[in-house]
Coordinates of C-alpha atoms in Angstrom, one line a residue:
M107 CA 24.1 10.0 8.3
K108 CA 24.4 13.6 8.6
K109 CA 21.3 15.3 7.0
P110 CA 21.9 17.3 4.2
R111 CA 20.8 21.2 3.9
K112 CA 17.8 22.2 2.4
D113 CA 18.7 24.4 0.5
S114 CA 21.9 23.0 -1.4
A115 CA 20.9 21.1 -4.6
L116 CA 24.2 19.6 -4.1
D117 CA 23.6 17.7 -1.5
R118 CA 20.3 16.4 -2.0
R119 CA 22.2 15.0 -5.0
Q120 CA 24.3 13.3 -3.0
F121 CA 21.4 11.9 -0.8
L122 CA 20.0 10.1 -3.9
A123 CA 22.9 8.4 -5.3
A124 CA 23.4 7.2 -1.8
T125 CA 20.0 5.9 -0.1
G126 CA 20.7 2.7 -1.9
G127 CA 23.6 1.8 0.4
L128 CA 22.0 2.7 3.7
L129 CA 21.2 -1.0 4.6
A130 CA 24.6 -2.1 4.0
A131 CA 25.8 -0.6 7.1
A132 CA 22.9 -1.5 9.2
I133 CA 22.6 -5.2 9.5
P134 CA 25.1 -8.0 9.8
G135 CA 25.7 -9.7 7.0
S136 CA 23.9 -7.0 4.7
T137 CA 27.2 -6.0 2.7
K138 CA 26.2 -7.1 -0.7
V139 CA 22.5 -6.1 -0.4
A140 CA 23.7 -2.9 -2.4
D141 CA 25.6 -4.8 -4.8
V142 CA 21.6 -7.3 -5.6
V143 CA 19.9 -3.7 -5.5
A144 CA 22.3 -2.4 -8.8
A145 CA 22.3 -6.0 -10.4
G146 CA 18.6 -6.3 -10.2
A147 CA 17.2 -2.6 -10.7
P148 CA 15.4 -3.3 -13.8
S149 CA 16.6 -1.5 -17.1
S150 CA 13.5 0.2 -18.0
S151 CA 13.5 1.9 -14.4
S152 CA 17.2 2.6 -13.8
R153 CA 17.4 5.4 -16.5
P154 CA 17.0 9.2 -14.9
P155 CA 13.9 10.7 -15.5
K156 CA 14.1 14.3 -16.3
P157 CA 12.6 17.1 -15.1
S158 CA 9.2 18.8 -16.9
G159 CA 7.2 21.6 -15.8
S160 CA 3.9 19.8 -17.1
L161 CA 4.7 17.0 -14.2
R162 CA 1.6 17.1 -11.0
K163 CA 2.9 17.5 -7.8
I164 CA 1.4 14.0 -6.4
P165 CA 0.5 15.0 -2.6
I166 CA 2.6 12.7 -0.1
G167 CA 0.6 11.7 2.6
V168 CA 0.8 8.5 5.7
F169 CA -1.3 5.7 6.4
D170 CA -2.8 6.5 10.3
P171 CA -1.5 2.9 11.8
V172 CA 1.6 3.9 12.3
Y173 CA 1.0 6.7 15.0
E174 CA -1.3 4.2 17.0
H175 CA 0.0 5.1 20.1
L176 CA -1.1 8.8 19.5
S177 CA -4.4 10.6 19.8
L178 CA -5.8 12.3 16.5
D179 CA -4.8 16.0 17.2
A180 CA -1.1 14.9 18.5
M181 CA -0.9 12.7 15.1
L182 CA -2.0 15.8 13.1
D183 CA 0.8 18.2 14.7
K184 CA 3.4 15.3 13.9
V185 CA 2.4 15.4 10.8
S186 CA 1.8 18.6 9.9
A187 CA 5.7 18.9 10.8
L188 CA 6.9 16.6 8.9
G189 CA 5.4 19.2 5.7
L190 CA 3.0 15.8 4.3
E191 CA 0.0 17.3 3.2
A192 CA -2.6 14.2 2.7
M193 CA -3.5 10.9 5.0
E194 CA -5.3 7.7 4.9
I195 CA -6.9 6.9 7.6
G196 CA -8.3 3.6 9.1
T197 CA -11.7 2.7 9.7
G198 CA -11.5 -0.7 11.3
G199 CA -10.6 -4.1 9.9
Y200 CA -6.8 -4.8 10.2
P201 CA -5.7 -1.1 10.1
N202 CA -8.0 -0.9 13.0
N203 CA -9.4 2.2 13.5
R204 CA -7.5 4.2 16.7
H205 CA -8.3 7.7 14.8
C206 CA -11.6 7.6 13.4
P207 CA -14.7 6.8 15.5
L208 CA -16.5 4.7 13.0
D209 CA -20.0 4.3 14.5
E210 CA -19.8 7.4 16.0
L211 CA -19.2 9.6 13.0
I212 CA -22.1 7.8 10.6
A213 CA -24.4 8.6 12.8
D214 CA -23.7 12.4 13.1
R215 CA -22.7 13.9 10.1
S216 CA -21.9 17.0 12.1
K217 CA -19.4 15.2 14.2
A218 CA -17.9 13.8 11.0
K219 CA -17.3 17.0 9.4
A220 CA -15.8 18.5 12.7
W221 CA -13.6 15.3 12.4
Q222 CA -12.5 15.9 8.8
K223 CA -11.9 19.8 9.8
K224 CA -9.2 18.6 12.3
F225 CA -7.3 17.5 9.6
E226 CA -8.4 20.6 7.0
D227 CA -7.1 23.0 9.8
K228 CA -3.4 21.3 9.7
G229 CA -3.2 21.6 5.8
I230 CA -4.1 17.8 5.4
R231 CA -6.6 16.2 3.0
V232 CA -8.4 12.9 4.1
A233 CA -7.3 11.4 0.8
T234 CA -8.9 7.6 1.3
L235 CA -10.5 5.4 4.3
S236 CA -8.9 2.0 4.8
C237 CA -10.2 -1.0 6.2
H238 CA -8.4 -3.4 5.3
G239 CA -9.9 -7.1 5.5
N240 CA -11.6 -10.5 5.0
P241 CA -15.3 -10.6 3.8
V242 CA -14.8 -13.6 2.0
H243 CA -13.6 -15.5 5.2
P244 CA -14.7 -18.5 6.0
D245 CA -16.0 -18.0 9.2
A246 CA -19.2 -16.3 9.1
K247 CA -18.7 -14.3 12.3
H248 CA -15.4 -12.7 11.0
A249 CA -16.4 -11.9 7.6
Q250 CA -19.8 -10.4 9.0
K251 CA -17.6 -8.0 10.7
D252 CA -15.6 -6.9 8.0
I253 CA -18.4 -6.7 5.4
G254 CA -20.2 -4.2 8.6
T255 CA -16.8 -2.4 8.3
F256 CA -16.6 -1.9 4.6
R257 CA -20.3 -0.7 4.4
K258 CA -19.7 1.5 6.9
T259 CA -16.9 3.3 5.4
V260 CA -18.8 3.6 2.3
L261 CA -21.2 6.1 4.5
L262 CA -18.9 7.9 5.7
A263 CA -16.5 8.2 2.9
E264 CA -20.1 9.8 1.0
M265 CA -20.3 12.4 3.8
L266 CA -16.8 13.8 3.6
D267 CA -16.8 13.0 -0.3
V268 CA -13.7 11.0 0.0
K269 CA -13.7 9.4 -3.4
V270 CA -11.3 6.3 -2.2
I271 CA -11.7 3.1 0.2
V272 CA -8.6 0.6 0.4
G273 CA -8.9 -2.5 1.1
F274 CA -8.2 -6.4 0.6
S275 CA -10.1 -8.6 -2.0
G276 CA -10.1 -11.5 1.2
C277 CA -9.3 -14.9 1.0
P278 CA -11.8 -17.8 1.2
G279 CA -11.4 -21.3 2.1
G280 CA -11.1 -23.8 -0.4
T281 CA -14.2 -26.0 0.2
P282 CA -17.5 -25.1 1.7
Q283 CA -16.8 -27.2 4.4
D284 CA -12.9 -25.0 5.5
T285 CA -12.9 -22.9 8.2
Q286 CA -9.9 -21.1 7.8
P287 CA -9.1 -19.6 3.9
N288 CA -6.7 -21.1 1.8
W289 CA -4.5 -18.9 -0.3
I290 CA -4.1 -20.8 -3.7
T291 CA -1.7 -19.4 -6.5
Y292 CA -0.5 -22.7 -8.3
R293 CA -3.1 -24.5 -9.9
W294 CA -1.7 -28.6 -9.5
P295 CA -2.4 -31.1 -8.7
P296 CA -6.0 -30.7 -9.8
E297 CA -7.6 -30.2 -7.1
Y298 CA -6.0 -27.0 -5.6
A299 CA -7.4 -26.1 -9.7
Q300 CA -11.3 -26.9 -8.8
M301 CA -10.6 -25.3 -5.2
Q302 CA -9.6 -21.6 -7.0
D303 CA -12.2 -22.1 -9.4
W304 CA -14.9 -22.9 -6.7
Q305 CA -13.1 -19.5 -4.5
W306 CA -13.2 -17.1 -7.2
K307 CA -17.1 -18.3 -8.9
E308 CA -18.7 -18.8 -5.7
K309 CA -17.4 -16.4 -3.2
V310 CA -15.0 -13.7 -4.3
I311 CA -16.7 -12.6 -7.8
P312 CA -20.4 -12.8 -6.3
Y313 CA -19.2 -10.9 -3.3
W314 CA -17.8 -7.9 -4.5
K315 CA -20.1 -7.3 -7.5
E316 CA -22.5 -7.6 -4.8
A317 CA -20.9 -4.5 -2.4
A318 CA -18.6 -2.8 -5.4
K319 CA -22.8 -2.0 -6.4
Y320 CA -23.3 -0.6 -2.5
A321 CA -20.4 1.2 -3.3
R322 CA -21.7 3.0 -6.5
D323 CA -25.1 3.4 -5.3
H324 CA -23.1 5.6 -2.3
G325 CA -21.2 8.0 -4.9
I326 CA -18.1 5.7 -4.2
K327 CA -16.7 4.4 -7.6
R328 CA -12.7 3.6 -6.4
L329 CA -12.0 0.5 -4.0
A330 CA -7.9 0.5 -4.2
F331 CA -7.1 -3.4 -3.3
E332 CA -4.1 -4.0 -2.1
M333 CA -2.2 -6.7 -4.4
H334 CA -1.1 -8.9 -1.2
P335 CA -0.1 -12.0 -0.2
N336 CA -2.8 -14.7 1.6
F337 CA -4.9 -13.0 -0.4
V338 CA -6.8 -13.9 -4.4
V339 CA -6.1 -10.3 -5.2
Y340 CA -2.1 -10.3 -4.9
N341 CA -0.5 -9.2 -8.2
P342 CA -1.7 -7.1 -11.3
R343 CA -3.0 -10.1 -13.2
T344 CA -4.8 -11.2 -10.0
L345 CA -6.3 -7.7 -9.7
M346 CA -7.4 -7.5 -13.4
K347 CA -9.2 -10.6 -13.1
L348 CA -11.4 -9.4 -10.7
R349 CA -11.8 -5.9 -12.0
E350 CA -12.9 -7.6 -15.4
A351 CA -15.3 -9.9 -13.2
V352 CA -16.9 -7.5 -11.5
G353 CA -16.2 -3.8 -13.1
E354 CA -14.2 -0.5 -13.0
E355 CA -14.9 -0.1 -9.5
I356 CA -12.0 -2.3 -8.4
G357 CA -8.2 -1.2 -8.7
A358 CA -5.2 -1.0 -6.9
N359 CA -3.9 0.3 -4.3
C360 CA -0.1 0.2 -5.8
D361 CA 2.3 -1.2 -2.8
L362 CA 5.3 -2.4 -4.1
S363 CA 6.7 -3.6 -1.5
H364 CA 4.7 -7.1 -2.0
L365 CA 5.6 -6.6 -5.6
F366 CA 9.4 -6.1 -5.4
W367 CA 9.8 -9.6 -4.4
Q368 CA 7.5 -11.4 -6.4
G369 CA 10.2 -10.1 -9.7
C370 CA 7.7 -7.3 -11.0
D371 CA 9.6 -4.5 -12.5
P372 CA 7.9 -1.2 -10.5
V373 CA 7.6 1.4 -13.9
E374 CA 6.0 -1.0 -15.9
V375 CA 3.6 -2.0 -13.0
I376 CA 3.0 1.5 -12.9
H377 CA 2.2 1.9 -16.6
F378 CA 0.1 -1.3 -17.2
L379 CA -2.0 -0.7 -14.2
G380 CA -2.4 3.1 -15.1
K381 CA -3.3 2.3 -19.0
Q382 CA -5.9 0.1 -17.5
G383 CA -7.2 3.1 -15.3
A384 CA -6.9 0.7 -12.3
L385 CA -4.1 2.9 -10.2
F386 CA -6.6 4.1 -7.3
H387 CA -3.7 4.7 -4.8
A388 CA -0.5 3.7 -3.9
H389 CA 1.4 2.8 -0.5
M390 CA 4.9 3.7 0.0
K391 CA 6.8 1.1 1.2
D392 CA 10.6 -0.7 0.3
T393 CA 11.4 -4.1 0.5
T394 CA 15.4 -4.9 0.9
F395 CA 16.7 -8.9 -0.1
Y396 CA 19.7 -10.3 1.8
P397 CA 21.0 -12.5 -1.4
E398 CA 22.8 -15.0 0.7
N399 CA 19.6 -16.4 2.0
V400 CA 17.9 -15.7 -1.5
N401 CA 20.0 -18.2 -2.9
K402 CA 19.6 -20.5 -0.3
Y403 CA 15.8 -20.4 0.6
G404 CA 14.3 -18.3 -2.5
V405 CA 12.1 -15.4 -2.0
L406 CA 9.0 -17.2 -0.1
N407 CA 10.7 -16.4 3.4
F408 CA 9.7 -13.3 4.6
A409 CA 11.0 -11.7 8.6
F410 CA 8.8 -8.9 10.1
E411 CA 11.0 -8.8 13.1
K412 CA 14.7 -7.4 13.2
S413 CA 15.3 -10.7 15.2
D414 CA 15.1 -12.5 12.3
L415 CA 16.5 -11.1 9.8
D416 CA 19.5 -12.9 9.9
S417 CA 18.2 -16.0 8.7
A418 CA 15.1 -14.1 6.2
S419 CA 15.4 -13.9 2.5
E420 CA 14.0 -9.9 2.2
T421 CA 11.8 -7.9 4.4
F422 CA 9.9 -4.4 4.5
R423 CA 11.7 -1.3 4.2
A424 CA 11.3 2.5 4.2
V425 CA 11.4 4.0 1.3
G426 CA 15.0 4.4 -0.1
Y427 CA 16.7 1.7 2.2
G428 CA 15.3 -1.1 0.2
H429 CA 16.1 0.4 -3.7
S430 CA 17.9 3.2 -4.5
A431 CA 16.2 6.7 -4.3
S432 CA 17.1 7.0 -8.2
L433 CA 15.0 4.2 -8.6
W434 CA 12.1 5.6 -6.6
K435 CA 12.7 8.6 -8.7
S436 CA 11.6 6.5 -11.8
V437 CA 8.7 5.1 -9.8
I438 CA 7.3 8.5 -8.9
K439 CA 8.1 10.1 -12.6
A440 CA 6.0 6.8 -13.5
Y441 CA 3.0 7.9 -11.8
M442 CA 3.2 11.0 -12.7
D443 CA 3.7 10.1 -16.0
V444 CA 0.2 7.8 -16.2
G445 CA -1.5 11.0 -15.1
F446 CA -2.3 9.3 -11.3
E447 CA -5.0 11.0 -9.3
G448 CA -4.5 9.7 -5.8
I449 CA -1.8 10.0 -3.1
L450 CA 1.4 8.7 -2.2
S451 CA 1.1 7.2 1.1
I452 CA 3.8 6.0 3.3
E453 CA 3.0 3.0 5.2
N454 CA 6.0 2.3 7.6
E455 CA 6.4 -1.6 8.7
D456 CA 10.3 -1.3 8.9
P457 CA 11.8 -3.4 11.7
I458 CA 15.2 -1.5 11.7
L459 CA 13.5 1.9 11.5
P460 CA 10.3 1.6 13.2
G461 CA 6.8 3.8 14.1
E462 CA 7.6 7.4 13.0
M463 CA 11.5 6.8 12.5
G464 CA 10.9 5.4 9.0
V465 CA 8.0 8.0 8.0
E466 CA 10.4 10.3 8.3
R467 CA 13.1 8.7 6.7
A468 CA 10.6 7.7 4.0
A469 CA 9.4 11.6 3.9
Y470 CA 12.9 12.3 3.5
V471 CA 13.1 10.3 -0.2
L472 CA 10.2 11.0 -1.8
K473 CA 10.4 14.9 -0.9
N474 CA 13.3 15.1 -2.7
V475 CA 12.3 12.6 -5.7
R476 CA 9.3 15.0 -6.3
R477 CA 10.7 18.0 -5.6
E478 CA 13.9 17.1 -8.8
L479 CA 11.2 15.8 -11.0
L480 CA 9.1 18.9 -10.7
G481 CA 12.5 21.0 -11.1
E482 CA 11.6 23.0 -7.6

């Protein structure tokens, strides 16, 4: 697709109108995707928002695992060249810590500050630290490693005055004898309800009460949980359940890519969590559906590899390549409307536009959407 001129408002509008159909030409058997997006887009999300001079300019950033093949300095050059303003940095757990030598930094404040200055010298803010893991894993060794990473991340966040730590709620086993996690979403037959109650009462709530206190004692009051399958917090309801049990330190990393396939209206989710004061962070990642496979297999049929797309019901896409840019415009407007204070952090797991390519495409959509909303 020919890249529109940056100084052309008409070209930009044409781009925003067209992005919802880009996937149809990219994947065999996907010609109906644009129709599904149009038909499935909630009416509350489809009304075009009007520009307002009072809207806050939310920083656009990127989550660093997509640059795992680059050194810190090379990554910062790339991110700066894209005109991005912030970063989410992995400190361990599933994202690993390719660009953040956590033990080294917490051992020496001067090294930690010098590390942070590298970002600032490029005009980039370290906005969040991420240690996605499973601190309630039934394997004690696994759990302890993730607990240790979380505590070290809290210490680094305190040193650098980073206000938000991103992660997962975790998932325990279903009984004290289990050796692997047991993700329970359906409370029947009765033994499943009993296991789920045990998970929350004996493992999840006690751990996060202690962890939230540790964070609070070090000045960190925002723990942003990604609502993710295979963890006990996987939708807004389970997020609020944990928040009500533990405290206001618990909030959302609102990654809509995991909520689209659950049938959530993105604007409704943002307004709901925003009104609760529970929106701490936002991953920018899209999801696309393949209607012929959804109709046959349902939505619990996710593909992570390009080779699996022919039989997939859905997969992750870069922003604007699953849902239209007009819907993403409504999403960003919703974040502005609720006074969201975090960043829009691009996470690219697109099997069709992998790595840096997906980041570049997502950044282009998000910057154009934000510019139009602000009337720039």
